[in-house]
Amino acid sequence: MLDLQALLTSISDRIYHEADWGQPAQYIPDLAEIEPAQFAISVCMADGATYSAGLANQRFTIQSISKVFALIATLGRIGDQLWARVDREPSGTAFDSIVLLESDKGHPRNPFVNAGAIVTTDALLSGREPKLALAEFLHLVRAMTEDDDIHINGAVARSEQETGARNKALAHYLASYENLFNPPDLVLGTYFHQCAIEMTTIQLARAGRVLAGLKGSPRVMSLNHARRVNALMMTCGHYDGSGDFAFRVGLPGKSGVGGGILIIAPNVASIGIWSPGLNFYGNSNAGTRAAAYLTQETGWSVF
Ligand code: DON
C-alpha cells in the first residue's frame, strides 16, 4: 500500500540533496531577495487526510496561481460570455509575452497568460468598486480553502505595481483593442493584489480540493466549470512549458513566479508544492521535479 507520508518525506529529502534550485523571479524586487533553497509539498486526499513534507507552513505569494481563482470567479460571474473576450488555446509563448496580442487583435490566447488574466480581472471589476471586487475574490479563495487566515502581502503588490512595465504595456494594448472595460491602472492594481495573496502549500492543496472533485470539498463551482478549469490547467497552466509539464507530470497544474504549483489529480488528490527558484519558463524548478517524482511513484498521471 502507498505510504504517502514516507513518499513525501523522501521526495523532500531528494530535492534538498539534489540542491538544483534555480533563481527566484528577478523582475519583482520583493521576490528576488527570497532564499531559493526552500521546498514544501502538501497533498489532500479524497478521505480528507492531508500529508506534508518540508516547509509546509511557510507562506509565499501565489502569483499566477491566482489566475485559476480569477477564472473560477469569472466563470461564476459571467459564465461563457468570457470566451468572447479570451480564447482557450495554449500560447506557446512566455507568460508576459505581447507578440500574439497583435496578430490575435487583442484577444488573449487563454486566461492564464498575463494578458488573459488581466481580462478576467477586468470582468470581475465591472460594475463594482475595486475594494469590493478584491474582497469578494479573497472570500472565494478562503471559502475554497475553508481557512480565513489568508491575506494579501501589500509590500509584494506594491513592489510589482512600481516595476510592472510589461503588464502595464499589456493592459494598455488590450485597451487599444477595446478588450478592457475599466481603466488599465485600476485593473492592474487589482490584478497585482490578487497575485500577492499569500498561502502555504497546505492551504493551496486545500483550495484545489473542489477542482479535484474530492468528497466534502466546498461547493463553490459546478462540476462542469471544474472540468473546464482543469482542461485549461493541463493545456495552458505552465505557458510555453505546458507540454513539458504534461510530459513529465501528466496532471493539470498551475504555476506562479512565487515558486508555487497547484496540481490536480482528478478524483484522487489535490497537491500544493513550493520552491522559489524558477526554471527557464518561470515555473518552479525543484517544484516541477518534485511533481514528476510524485506521479512517477504514485501512478497518478491521467495518461
Ligand atoms: O504578472 C506577473 O508577472 C506576476 N504577478 C505573475 C506572473 C506569474 O506568476 C507567472 N507564472 N509562472
PDB file of C-alpha atoms and ligand atoms in Angstrom:
ATOM      1  CA  MET A   1       0.000   0.000   0.000  1.00  0.00           C
ATOM      2  CA  LEU A   2       1.103   3.567  -0.705  1.00  0.00           C
ATOM      3  CA  ASP A   3       2.734   5.202   2.338  1.00  0.00           C
ATOM      4  CA  LEU A   4       2.176   8.779   1.195  1.00  0.00           C
ATOM      5  CA  GLN A   5       3.828  10.407   4.219  1.00  0.00           C
ATOM      6  CA  ALA A   6       7.005   8.373   3.677  1.00  0.00           C
ATOM      7  CA  LEU A   7       6.943   9.173  -0.042  1.00  0.00           C
ATOM      8  CA  LEU A   8       6.598  12.946   0.524  1.00  0.00           C
ATOM      9  CA  THR A   9       9.421  12.900   3.084  1.00  0.00           C
ATOM     10  CA  SER A  10      11.666  11.024   0.638  1.00  0.00           C
ATOM     11  CA  ILE A  11      10.811  13.477  -2.177  1.00  0.00           C
ATOM     12  CA  SER A  12      11.652  16.426   0.106  1.00  0.00           C
ATOM     13  CA  ASP A  13      14.954  14.783   1.132  1.00  0.00           C
ATOM     14  CA  ARG A  14      15.792  14.146  -2.516  1.00  0.00           C
ATOM     15  CA  ILE A  15      15.052  17.742  -3.531  1.00  0.00           C
ATOM     16  CA  TYR A  16      17.300  19.125  -0.744  1.00  0.00           C
ATOM     17  CA  HIS A  17      20.012  16.568  -1.648  1.00  0.00           C
ATOM     18  CA  GLU A  18      19.954  17.479  -5.356  1.00  0.00           C
ATOM     19  CA  ALA A  19      20.195  21.207  -4.441  1.00  0.00           C
ATOM     20  CA  ASP A  20      19.214  22.198  -8.009  1.00  0.00           C
ATOM     21  CA  TRP A  21      17.087  25.239  -7.148  1.00  0.00           C
ATOM     22  CA  GLY A  22      17.157  27.828  -9.948  1.00  0.00           C
ATOM     23  CA  GLN A  23      16.781  31.550  -9.316  1.00  0.00           C
ATOM     24  CA  PRO A  24      13.781  33.335  -7.774  1.00  0.00           C
ATOM     25  CA  ALA A  25      11.900  35.815 -10.009  1.00  0.00           C
ATOM     26  CA  GLN A  26      14.191  38.801 -10.544  1.00  0.00           C
ATOM     27  CA  TYR A  27      11.709  41.248 -12.075  1.00  0.00           C
ATOM     28  CA  ILE A  28       9.679  41.659  -8.862  1.00  0.00           C
ATOM     29  CA  PRO A  29      12.131  43.200  -6.352  1.00  0.00           C
ATOM     30  CA  ASP A  30      10.470  41.651  -3.282  1.00  0.00           C
ATOM     31  CA  LEU A  31      10.692  38.138  -4.777  1.00  0.00           C
ATOM     32  CA  ALA A  32      14.303  38.497  -5.981  1.00  0.00           C
ATOM     33  CA  GLU A  33      15.504  38.546  -2.343  1.00  0.00           C
ATOM     34  CA  ILE A  34      13.991  35.173  -1.356  1.00  0.00           C
ATOM     35  CA  GLU A  35      16.352  32.305  -0.414  1.00  0.00           C
ATOM     36  CA  PRO A  36      15.983  29.737  -3.224  1.00  0.00           C
ATOM     37  CA  ALA A  37      16.961  26.625  -1.190  1.00  0.00           C
ATOM     38  CA  GLN A  38      13.472  26.062   0.224  1.00  0.00           C
ATOM     39  CA  PHE A  39      10.900  23.382  -0.524  1.00  0.00           C
ATOM     40  CA  ALA A  40       7.440  22.266   0.625  1.00  0.00           C
ATOM     41  CA  ILE A  41       4.830  19.784  -0.564  1.00  0.00           C
ATOM     42  CA  SER A  42       1.299  19.057   0.698  1.00  0.00           C
ATOM     43  CA  VAL A  43      -1.288  16.579  -0.573  1.00  0.00           C
ATOM     44  CA  CYS A  44      -5.019  16.443   0.289  1.00  0.00           C
ATOM     45  CA  MET A  45      -6.580  13.058  -0.320  1.00  0.00           C
ATOM     46  CA  ALA A  46     -10.173  12.005  -1.059  1.00  0.00           C
ATOM     47  CA  ASP A  47     -10.621  10.712   2.516  1.00  0.00           C
ATOM     48  CA  GLY A  48      -9.934  14.191   3.906  1.00  0.00           C
ATOM     49  CA  ALA A  49      -6.405  13.479   5.137  1.00  0.00           C
ATOM     50  CA  THR A  50      -3.589  15.955   4.379  1.00  0.00           C
ATOM     51  CA  TYR A  51       0.075  14.918   4.209  1.00  0.00           C
ATOM     52  CA  SER A  52       3.041  17.311   4.025  1.00  0.00           C
ATOM     53  CA  ALA A  53       6.823  17.444   3.960  1.00  0.00           C
ATOM     54  CA  GLY A  54       9.263  20.361   4.039  1.00  0.00           C
ATOM     55  CA  LEU A  55       8.255  23.936   4.880  1.00  0.00           C
ATOM     56  CA  ALA A  56       4.510  23.374   4.589  1.00  0.00           C
ATOM     57  CA  ASN A  57       3.637  26.274   6.920  1.00  0.00           C
ATOM     58  CA  GLN A  58       5.730  28.823   5.039  1.00  0.00           C
ATOM     59  CA  ARG A  59       3.645  31.482   3.264  1.00  0.00           C
ATOM     60  CA  PHE A  60       4.529  32.548  -0.287  1.00  0.00           C
ATOM     61  CA  THR A  61       2.713  34.758  -2.804  1.00  0.00           C
ATOM     62  CA  ILE A  62       0.676  32.619  -5.158  1.00  0.00           C
ATOM     63  CA  GLN A  63       1.215  34.974  -8.162  1.00  0.00           C
ATOM     64  CA  SER A  64      -0.161  33.345 -11.329  1.00  0.00           C
ATOM     65  CA  ILE A  65      -1.897  30.563  -9.404  1.00  0.00           C
ATOM     66  CA  SER A  66      -4.391  33.340  -8.585  1.00  0.00           C
ATOM     67  CA  LYS A  67      -5.380  33.205 -12.274  1.00  0.00           C
ATOM     68  CA  VAL A  68      -7.106  29.875 -11.554  1.00  0.00           C
ATOM     69  CA  PHE A  69      -9.207  31.513  -8.832  1.00  0.00           C
ATOM     70  CA  ALA A  70      -9.860  34.524 -11.096  1.00  0.00           C
ATOM     71  CA  LEU A  71     -11.070  32.179 -13.840  1.00  0.00           C
ATOM     72  CA  ILE A  72     -13.367  30.357 -11.411  1.00  0.00           C
ATOM     73  CA  ALA A  73     -14.748  33.677 -10.141  1.00  0.00           C
ATOM     74  CA  THR A  74     -15.245  34.998 -13.684  1.00  0.00           C
ATOM     75  CA  LEU A  75     -16.994  31.835 -14.902  1.00  0.00           C
ATOM     76  CA  GLY A  76     -19.235  32.129 -11.852  1.00  0.00           C
ATOM     77  CA  ARG A  77     -19.994  35.768 -12.652  1.00  0.00           C
ATOM     78  CA  ILE A  78     -20.403  35.894 -16.449  1.00  0.00           C
ATOM     79  CA  GLY A  79     -20.167  32.212 -17.495  1.00  0.00           C
ATOM     80  CA  ASP A  80     -19.495  31.516 -21.182  1.00  0.00           C
ATOM     81  CA  GLN A  81     -19.571  35.225 -22.046  1.00  0.00           C
ATOM     82  CA  LEU A  82     -15.907  35.201 -21.038  1.00  0.00           C
ATOM     83  CA  TRP A  83     -14.997  33.276 -24.197  1.00  0.00           C
ATOM     84  CA  ALA A  84     -15.987  36.230 -26.359  1.00  0.00           C
ATOM     85  CA  ARG A  85     -13.002  38.049 -24.841  1.00  0.00           C
ATOM     86  CA  VAL A  86     -10.416  35.283 -24.182  1.00  0.00           C
ATOM     87  CA  ASP A  87      -9.547  32.141 -26.127  1.00  0.00           C
ATOM     88  CA  ARG A  88      -8.860  28.628 -24.801  1.00  0.00           C
ATOM     89  CA  GLU A  89      -5.704  27.680 -26.694  1.00  0.00           C
ATOM     90  CA  PRO A  90      -2.119  27.210 -25.473  1.00  0.00           C
ATOM     91  CA  SER A  91       0.027  30.197 -26.421  1.00  0.00           C
ATOM     92  CA  GLY A  92       3.458  28.598 -26.824  1.00  0.00           C
ATOM     93  CA  THR A  93       4.811  31.921 -25.577  1.00  0.00           C
ATOM     94  CA  ALA A  94       6.031  33.240 -22.223  1.00  0.00           C
ATOM     95  CA  PHE A  95       3.506  34.300 -19.563  1.00  0.00           C
ATOM     96  CA  ASP A  96       4.127  38.009 -20.155  1.00  0.00           C
ATOM     97  CA  SER A  97       4.514  37.910 -23.947  1.00  0.00           C
ATOM     98  CA  ILE A  98       2.810  40.554 -26.089  1.00  0.00           C
ATOM     99  CA  VAL A  99       3.588  39.154 -29.568  1.00  0.00           C
ATOM    100  CA  LEU A 100       0.358  37.203 -30.159  1.00  0.00           C
ATOM    101  CA  LEU A 101      -1.861  40.032 -28.943  1.00  0.00           C
ATOM    102  CA  GLU A 102      -1.260  41.958 -32.145  1.00  0.00           C
ATOM    103  CA  SER A 103      -1.948  39.127 -34.595  1.00  0.00           C
ATOM    104  CA  ASP A 104      -4.900  37.967 -32.451  1.00  0.00           C
ATOM    105  CA  LYS A 105      -6.319  41.519 -32.396  1.00  0.00           C
ATOM    106  CA  GLY A 106      -6.287  41.990 -28.633  1.00  0.00           C
ATOM    107  CA  HIS A 107      -7.866  38.585 -27.875  1.00  0.00           C
ATOM    108  CA  PRO A 108      -5.578  36.742 -25.395  1.00  0.00           C
ATOM    109  CA  ARG A 109      -4.911  33.061 -26.131  1.00  0.00           C
ATOM    110  CA  ASN A 110      -6.058  31.830 -22.710  1.00  0.00           C
ATOM    111  CA  PRO A 111      -6.952  33.067 -19.198  1.00  0.00           C
ATOM    112  CA  PHE A 112      -3.577  32.014 -17.736  1.00  0.00           C
ATOM    113  CA  VAL A 113      -1.171  34.166 -19.765  1.00  0.00           C
ATOM    114  CA  ASN A 114      -0.923  37.614 -18.164  1.00  0.00           C
ATOM    115  CA  ALA A 115      -2.998  39.299 -20.901  1.00  0.00           C
ATOM    116  CA  GLY A 116      -5.817  36.773 -20.382  1.00  0.00           C
ATOM    117  CA  ALA A 117      -5.742  37.171 -16.612  1.00  0.00           C
ATOM    118  CA  ILE A 118      -5.861  40.963 -16.942  1.00  0.00           C
ATOM    119  CA  VAL A 119      -9.098  40.460 -18.922  1.00  0.00           C
ATOM    120  CA  THR A 120     -10.632  38.134 -16.290  1.00  0.00           C
ATOM    121  CA  THR A 121      -9.727  40.660 -13.580  1.00  0.00           C
ATOM    122  CA  ASP A 122     -11.371  43.376 -15.681  1.00  0.00           C
ATOM    123  CA  ALA A 123     -14.536  41.234 -15.885  1.00  0.00           C
ATOM    124  CA  LEU A 124     -14.517  40.848 -12.093  1.00  0.00           C
ATOM    125  CA  LEU A 125     -14.189  44.609 -11.639  1.00  0.00           C
ATOM    126  CA  SER A 126     -17.011  45.724 -13.907  1.00  0.00           C
ATOM    127  CA  GLY A 127     -19.936  47.237 -12.059  1.00  0.00           C
ATOM    128  CA  ARG A 128     -18.350  47.482  -8.612  1.00  0.00           C
ATOM    129  CA  GLU A 129     -15.661  49.148  -6.549  1.00  0.00           C
ATOM    130  CA  PRO A 130     -12.153  47.593  -6.782  1.00  0.00           C
ATOM    131  CA  LYS A 131     -12.097  47.122  -2.987  1.00  0.00           C
ATOM    132  CA  LEU A 132     -15.298  45.089  -3.113  1.00  0.00           C
ATOM    133  CA  ALA A 133     -14.098  43.025  -6.099  1.00  0.00           C
ATOM    134  CA  LEU A 134     -10.868  42.220  -4.263  1.00  0.00           C
ATOM    135  CA  ALA A 135     -12.702  41.409  -1.026  1.00  0.00           C
ATOM    136  CA  GLU A 136     -15.015  39.016  -2.897  1.00  0.00           C
ATOM    137  CA  PHE A 137     -12.022  37.421  -4.586  1.00  0.00           C
ATOM    138  CA  LEU A 138     -10.286  36.825  -1.260  1.00  0.00           C
ATOM    139  CA  HIS A 139     -13.576  35.492   0.106  1.00  0.00           C
ATOM    140  CA  LEU A 140     -13.681  32.901  -2.702  1.00  0.00           C
ATOM    141  CA  VAL A 141     -10.089  31.768  -2.037  1.00  0.00           C
ATOM    142  CA  ARG A 142     -10.809  31.488   1.690  1.00  0.00           C
ATOM    143  CA  ALA A 143     -14.046  29.590   1.030  1.00  0.00           C
ATOM    144  CA  MET A 144     -12.278  27.116  -1.284  1.00  0.00           C
ATOM    145  CA  THR A 145      -9.617  26.602   1.394  1.00  0.00           C
ATOM    146  CA  GLU A 146     -12.053  26.707   4.343  1.00  0.00           C
ATOM    147  CA  ASP A 147      -9.477  28.873   6.089  1.00  0.00           C
ATOM    148  CA  ASP A 148      -9.838  32.611   6.782  1.00  0.00           C
ATOM    149  CA  ASP A 149      -6.158  33.049   7.618  1.00  0.00           C
ATOM    150  CA  ILE A 150      -5.282  34.005   4.022  1.00  0.00           C
ATOM    151  CA  HIS A 151      -4.158  37.582   3.328  1.00  0.00           C
ATOM    152  CA  ILE A 152      -2.627  39.846   0.708  1.00  0.00           C
ATOM    153  CA  ASN A 153       1.057  40.828   1.003  1.00  0.00           C
ATOM    154  CA  GLY A 154       0.765  44.557   0.332  1.00  0.00           C
ATOM    155  CA  ALA A 155       4.534  45.050   0.004  1.00  0.00           C
ATOM    156  CA  VAL A 156       4.785  42.493  -2.821  1.00  0.00           C
ATOM    157  CA  ALA A 157       1.760  44.030  -4.584  1.00  0.00           C
ATOM    158  CA  ARG A 158       3.363  47.494  -4.367  1.00  0.00           C
ATOM    159  CA  SER A 159       6.737  46.122  -5.464  1.00  0.00           C
ATOM    160  CA  GLU A 160       5.098  44.824  -8.634  1.00  0.00           C
ATOM    161  CA  GLN A 161       2.997  47.936  -9.135  1.00  0.00           C
ATOM    162  CA  GLU A 162       6.142  50.067  -9.123  1.00  0.00           C
ATOM    163  CA  THR A 163       8.055  47.872 -11.570  1.00  0.00           C
ATOM    164  CA  GLY A 164       5.391  46.153 -13.725  1.00  0.00           C
ATOM    165  CA  ALA A 165       6.086  47.921 -17.015  1.00  0.00           C
ATOM    166  CA  ARG A 166       5.370  44.748 -19.018  1.00  0.00           C
ATOM    167  CA  ASN A 167       1.911  44.260 -17.508  1.00  0.00           C
ATOM    168  CA  LYS A 168       1.148  47.946 -17.975  1.00  0.00           C
ATOM    169  CA  ALA A 169       2.017  47.571 -21.660  1.00  0.00           C
ATOM    170  CA  LEU A 170      -0.274  44.519 -21.935  1.00  0.00           C
ATOM    171  CA  ALA A 171      -3.199  46.294 -20.237  1.00  0.00           C
ATOM    172  CA  HIS A 172      -2.918  49.382 -22.444  1.00  0.00           C
ATOM    173  CA  TYR A 173      -2.567  47.212 -25.532  1.00  0.00           C
ATOM    174  CA  LEU A 174      -5.764  45.330 -24.574  1.00  0.00           C
ATOM    175  CA  ALA A 175      -7.487  48.682 -24.046  1.00  0.00           C
ATOM    176  CA  SER A 176      -6.452  49.778 -27.542  1.00  0.00           C
ATOM    177  CA  TYR A 177      -8.423  46.793 -28.888  1.00  0.00           C
ATOM    178  CA  GLU A 178     -11.363  47.699 -26.611  1.00  0.00           C
ATOM    179  CA  ASN A 179     -10.924  44.459 -24.682  1.00  0.00           C
ATOM    180  CA  LEU A 180     -10.577  46.269 -21.348  1.00  0.00           C
ATOM    181  CA  PHE A 181     -13.672  47.989 -19.971  1.00  0.00           C
ATOM    182  CA  ASN A 182     -12.150  49.570 -16.866  1.00  0.00           C
ATOM    183  CA  PRO A 183      -9.167  51.975 -16.611  1.00  0.00           C
ATOM    184  CA  PRO A 184      -5.903  49.991 -17.079  1.00  0.00           C
ATOM    185  CA  ASP A 185      -4.385  51.241 -13.807  1.00  0.00           C
ATOM    186  CA  LEU A 186      -7.434  50.150 -11.823  1.00  0.00           C
ATOM    187  CA  VAL A 187      -7.397  46.675 -13.403  1.00  0.00           C
ATOM    188  CA  LEU A 188      -3.649  46.289 -12.827  1.00  0.00           C
ATOM    189  CA  GLY A 189      -3.872  47.403  -9.198  1.00  0.00           C
ATOM    190  CA  THR A 190      -6.486  44.710  -8.591  1.00  0.00           C
ATOM    191  CA  TYR A 191      -4.528  42.104 -10.579  1.00  0.00           C
ATOM    192  CA  PHE A 192      -1.285  42.762  -8.642  1.00  0.00           C
ATOM    193  CA  HIS A 193      -3.143  42.400  -5.340  1.00  0.00           C
ATOM    194  CA  GLN A 194      -4.688  39.081  -6.454  1.00  0.00           C
ATOM    195  CA  CYS A 195      -1.199  37.843  -7.361  1.00  0.00           C
ATOM    196  CA  ALA A 196       0.144  38.899  -3.931  1.00  0.00           C
ATOM    197  CA  ILE A 197      -2.212  36.638  -1.963  1.00  0.00           C
ATOM    198  CA  GLU A 198      -0.080  34.536   0.377  1.00  0.00           C
ATOM    199  CA  MET A 199      -0.734  30.872   1.071  1.00  0.00           C
ATOM    200  CA  THR A 200       1.094  27.838   2.430  1.00  0.00           C
ATOM    201  CA  THR A 201       1.278  24.570   0.493  1.00  0.00           C
ATOM    202  CA  ILE A 202      -1.285  23.124   2.921  1.00  0.00           C
ATOM    203  CA  GLN A 203      -3.717  25.936   2.098  1.00  0.00           C
ATOM    204  CA  LEU A 204      -3.011  25.635  -1.624  1.00  0.00           C
ATOM    205  CA  ALA A 205      -3.697  21.887  -1.608  1.00  0.00           C
ATOM    206  CA  ARG A 206      -6.926  22.505   0.332  1.00  0.00           C
ATOM    207  CA  ALA A 207      -8.008  25.180  -2.163  1.00  0.00           C
ATOM    208  CA  GLY A 208      -7.666  22.667  -5.015  1.00  0.00           C
ATOM    209  CA  ARG A 209      -9.936  20.005  -3.483  1.00  0.00           C
ATOM    210  CA  VAL A 210     -13.022  21.236  -5.336  1.00  0.00           C
ATOM    211  CA  LEU A 211     -11.148  21.085  -8.669  1.00  0.00           C
ATOM    212  CA  ALA A 212     -10.075  17.520  -7.874  1.00  0.00           C
ATOM    213  CA  GLY A 213     -13.721  16.677  -7.091  1.00  0.00           C
ATOM    214  CA  LEU A 214     -12.788  15.409  -3.635  1.00  0.00           C
ATOM    215  CA  LYS A 215     -15.742  14.456  -1.445  1.00  0.00           C
ATOM    216  CA  GLY A 216     -16.673  17.043   1.178  1.00  0.00           C
ATOM    217  CA  SER A 217     -14.935  19.936  -0.606  1.00  0.00           C
ATOM    218  CA  PRO A 218     -16.802  23.268  -0.515  1.00  0.00           C
ATOM    219  CA  ARG A 219     -19.291  23.640  -3.365  1.00  0.00           C
ATOM    220  CA  VAL A 220     -18.051  26.887  -4.848  1.00  0.00           C
ATOM    221  CA  MET A 221     -18.348  25.850  -8.503  1.00  0.00           C
ATOM    222  CA  SER A 222     -20.163  23.453 -10.801  1.00  0.00           C
ATOM    223  CA  LEU A 223     -18.639  20.155 -11.916  1.00  0.00           C
ATOM    224  CA  ASN A 224     -18.755  21.413 -15.481  1.00  0.00           C
ATOM    225  CA  HIS A 225     -16.703  24.521 -14.665  1.00  0.00           C
ATOM    226  CA  ALA A 226     -14.214  22.416 -12.670  1.00  0.00           C
ATOM    227  CA  ARG A 227     -13.725  20.153 -15.692  1.00  0.00           C
ATOM    228  CA  ARG A 228     -13.056  23.151 -17.919  1.00  0.00           C
ATOM    229  CA  VAL A 229     -10.632  24.796 -15.497  1.00  0.00           C
ATOM    230  CA  ASN A 230      -8.696  21.516 -15.233  1.00  0.00           C
ATOM    231  CA  ALA A 231      -8.526  21.253 -19.036  1.00  0.00           C
ATOM    232  CA  LEU A 232      -7.055  24.746 -19.240  1.00  0.00           C
ATOM    233  CA  MET A 233      -4.589  23.992 -16.437  1.00  0.00           C
ATOM    234  CA  MET A 234      -3.404  20.937 -18.357  1.00  0.00           C
ATOM    235  CA  THR A 235      -3.008  22.713 -21.698  1.00  0.00           C
ATOM    236  CA  CYS A 236      -2.030  26.254 -20.621  1.00  0.00           C
ATOM    237  CA  GLY A 237      -1.124  26.199 -16.908  1.00  0.00           C
ATOM    238  CA  HIS A 238       2.638  26.320 -17.463  1.00  0.00           C
ATOM    239  CA  TYR A 239       2.705  28.620 -20.529  1.00  0.00           C
ATOM    240  CA  ASP A 240       5.334  27.529 -23.071  1.00  0.00           C
ATOM    241  CA  GLY A 241       6.358  24.844 -20.551  1.00  0.00           C
ATOM    242  CA  SER A 242       2.876  23.244 -20.519  1.00  0.00           C
ATOM    243  CA  GLY A 243       3.827  20.426 -22.888  1.00  0.00           C
ATOM    244  CA  ASP A 244       6.892  19.603 -20.815  1.00  0.00           C
ATOM    245  CA  PHE A 245       4.823  19.618 -17.589  1.00  0.00           C
ATOM    246  CA  ALA A 246       2.213  17.281 -19.134  1.00  0.00           C
ATOM    247  CA  PHE A 247       5.031  15.037 -20.385  1.00  0.00           C
ATOM    248  CA  ARG A 248       6.828  14.873 -17.037  1.00  0.00           C
ATOM    249  CA  VAL A 249       3.923  15.084 -14.556  1.00  0.00           C
ATOM    250  CA  GLY A 250       0.782  14.205 -16.537  1.00  0.00           C
ATOM    251  CA  LEU A 251      -1.654  16.249 -14.437  1.00  0.00           C
ATOM    252  CA  PRO A 252      -3.382  19.658 -14.693  1.00  0.00           C
ATOM    253  CA  GLY A 253      -1.187  22.208 -12.924  1.00  0.00           C
ATOM    254  CA  LYS A 254      -0.833  25.955 -12.470  1.00  0.00           C
ATOM    255  CA  SER A 255       2.426  27.636 -11.582  1.00  0.00           C
ATOM    256  CA  GLY A 256       3.302  31.047 -10.167  1.00  0.00           C
ATOM    257  CA  VAL A 257       6.568  33.012 -10.214  1.00  0.00           C
ATOM    258  CA  GLY A 258       6.476  32.923  -6.412  1.00  0.00           C
ATOM    259  CA  GLY A 259       7.510  29.259  -6.879  1.00  0.00           C
ATOM    260  CA  GLY A 260       4.151  27.672  -6.086  1.00  0.00           C
ATOM    261  CA  ILE A 261       2.396  24.990  -8.146  1.00  0.00           C
ATOM    262  CA  LEU A 262      -1.183  23.777  -7.703  1.00  0.00           C
ATOM    263  CA  ILE A 263      -1.681  20.307  -9.176  1.00  0.00           C
ATOM    264  CA  ILE A 264      -4.926  18.387  -9.558  1.00  0.00           C
ATOM    265  CA  ALA A 265      -5.183  14.598  -9.688  1.00  0.00           C
ATOM    266  CA  PRO A 266      -8.873  14.279 -10.636  1.00  0.00           C
ATOM    267  CA  ASN A 267     -10.883  12.297  -8.062  1.00  0.00           C
ATOM    268  CA  VAL A 268      -7.694  11.355  -6.222  1.00  0.00           C
ATOM    269  CA  ALA A 269      -5.803  14.275  -4.706  1.00  0.00           C
ATOM    270  CA  SER A 270      -5.044  17.989  -4.668  1.00  0.00           C
ATOM    271  CA  ILE A 271      -1.379  18.928  -4.403  1.00  0.00           C
ATOM    272  CA  GLY A 272       0.407  22.133  -3.365  1.00  0.00           C
ATOM    273  CA  ILE A 273       4.153  22.495  -3.965  1.00  0.00           C
ATOM    274  CA  TRP A 274       6.514  25.414  -3.356  1.00  0.00           C
ATOM    275  CA  SER A 275      10.148  26.118  -4.108  1.00  0.00           C
ATOM    276  CA  PRO A 276      11.002  29.703  -5.116  1.00  0.00           C
ATOM    277  CA  GLY A 277      13.808  29.035  -7.631  1.00  0.00           C
ATOM    278  CA  LEU A 278      12.476  29.083 -11.212  1.00  0.00           C
ATOM    279  CA  ASN A 279      13.307  27.276 -14.444  1.00  0.00           C
ATOM    280  CA  PHE A 280      13.632  28.752 -17.943  1.00  0.00           C
ATOM    281  CA  TYR A 281       9.841  29.106 -18.296  1.00  0.00           C
ATOM    282  CA  GLY A 282       9.386  30.937 -14.978  1.00  0.00           C
ATOM    283  CA  ASN A 283       7.933  27.847 -13.269  1.00  0.00           C
ATOM    284  CA  SER A 284       9.306  26.338 -10.038  1.00  0.00           C
ATOM    285  CA  ASN A 285      12.431  24.356 -10.896  1.00  0.00           C
ATOM    286  CA  ALA A 286      12.607  21.979  -7.919  1.00  0.00           C
ATOM    287  CA  GLY A 287       8.800  22.032  -7.623  1.00  0.00           C
ATOM    288  CA  THR A 288       8.355  20.642 -11.122  1.00  0.00           C
ATOM    289  CA  ARG A 289      10.862  17.847 -10.412  1.00  0.00           C
ATOM    290  CA  ALA A 290       9.096  17.008  -7.151  1.00  0.00           C
ATOM    291  CA  ALA A 291       5.765  16.787  -9.018  1.00  0.00           C
ATOM    292  CA  ALA A 292       7.332  14.403 -11.526  1.00  0.00           C
ATOM    293  CA  TYR A 293       8.754  12.218  -8.726  1.00  0.00           C
ATOM    294  CA  LEU A 294       5.321  12.140  -7.081  1.00  0.00           C
ATOM    295  CA  THR A 295       3.427  10.983 -10.165  1.00  0.00           C
ATOM    296  CA  GLN A 296       6.147   8.501 -11.140  1.00  0.00           C
ATOM    297  CA  GLU A 297       5.828   6.829  -7.724  1.00  0.00           C
ATOM    298  CA  THR A 298       2.036   7.020  -7.365  1.00  0.00           C
ATOM    299  CA  GLY A 299       0.930   6.444 -10.975  1.00  0.00           C
ATOM    300  CA  TRP A 300      -1.443   9.433 -10.624  1.00  0.00           C
ATOM    301  CA  SER A 301      -0.782  10.742 -14.150  1.00  0.00           C
ATOM    302  CA  VAL A 302      -4.029  10.881 -16.154  1.00  0.00           C
ATOM    303  CA  PHE A 303      -2.236   9.248 -19.099  1.00  0.00           C
TER     304      PHE A 303
HETATM  305  O1  DON B   1       2.023  39.418 -13.555  1.00  0.00           O
HETATM  306  C1  DON B   1       3.092  38.926 -13.225  1.00  0.00           C
HETATM  307  O2  DON B   1       4.087  38.997 -13.921  1.00  0.00           O
HETATM  308  C2  DON B   1       3.142  38.164 -11.904  1.00  0.00           C
HETATM  309  N1  DON B   1       2.357  38.842 -10.904  1.00  0.00           N
HETATM  310  C3  DON B   1       2.616  36.775 -12.081  1.00  0.00           C
HETATM  311  C4  DON B   1       3.321  36.008 -13.182  1.00  0.00           C
HETATM  312  C5  DON B   1       3.455  34.566 -12.878  1.00  0.00           C
HETATM  313  O3  DON B   1       3.309  34.140 -11.762  1.00  0.00           O
HETATM  314  C6  DON B   1       3.883  33.688 -13.994  1.00  0.00           C
HETATM  315  N2  DON B   1       3.947  32.289 -13.561  1.00  0.00           N
HETATM  316  N3  DON B   1       4.816  31.487 -13.532  1.00  0.00           N
END
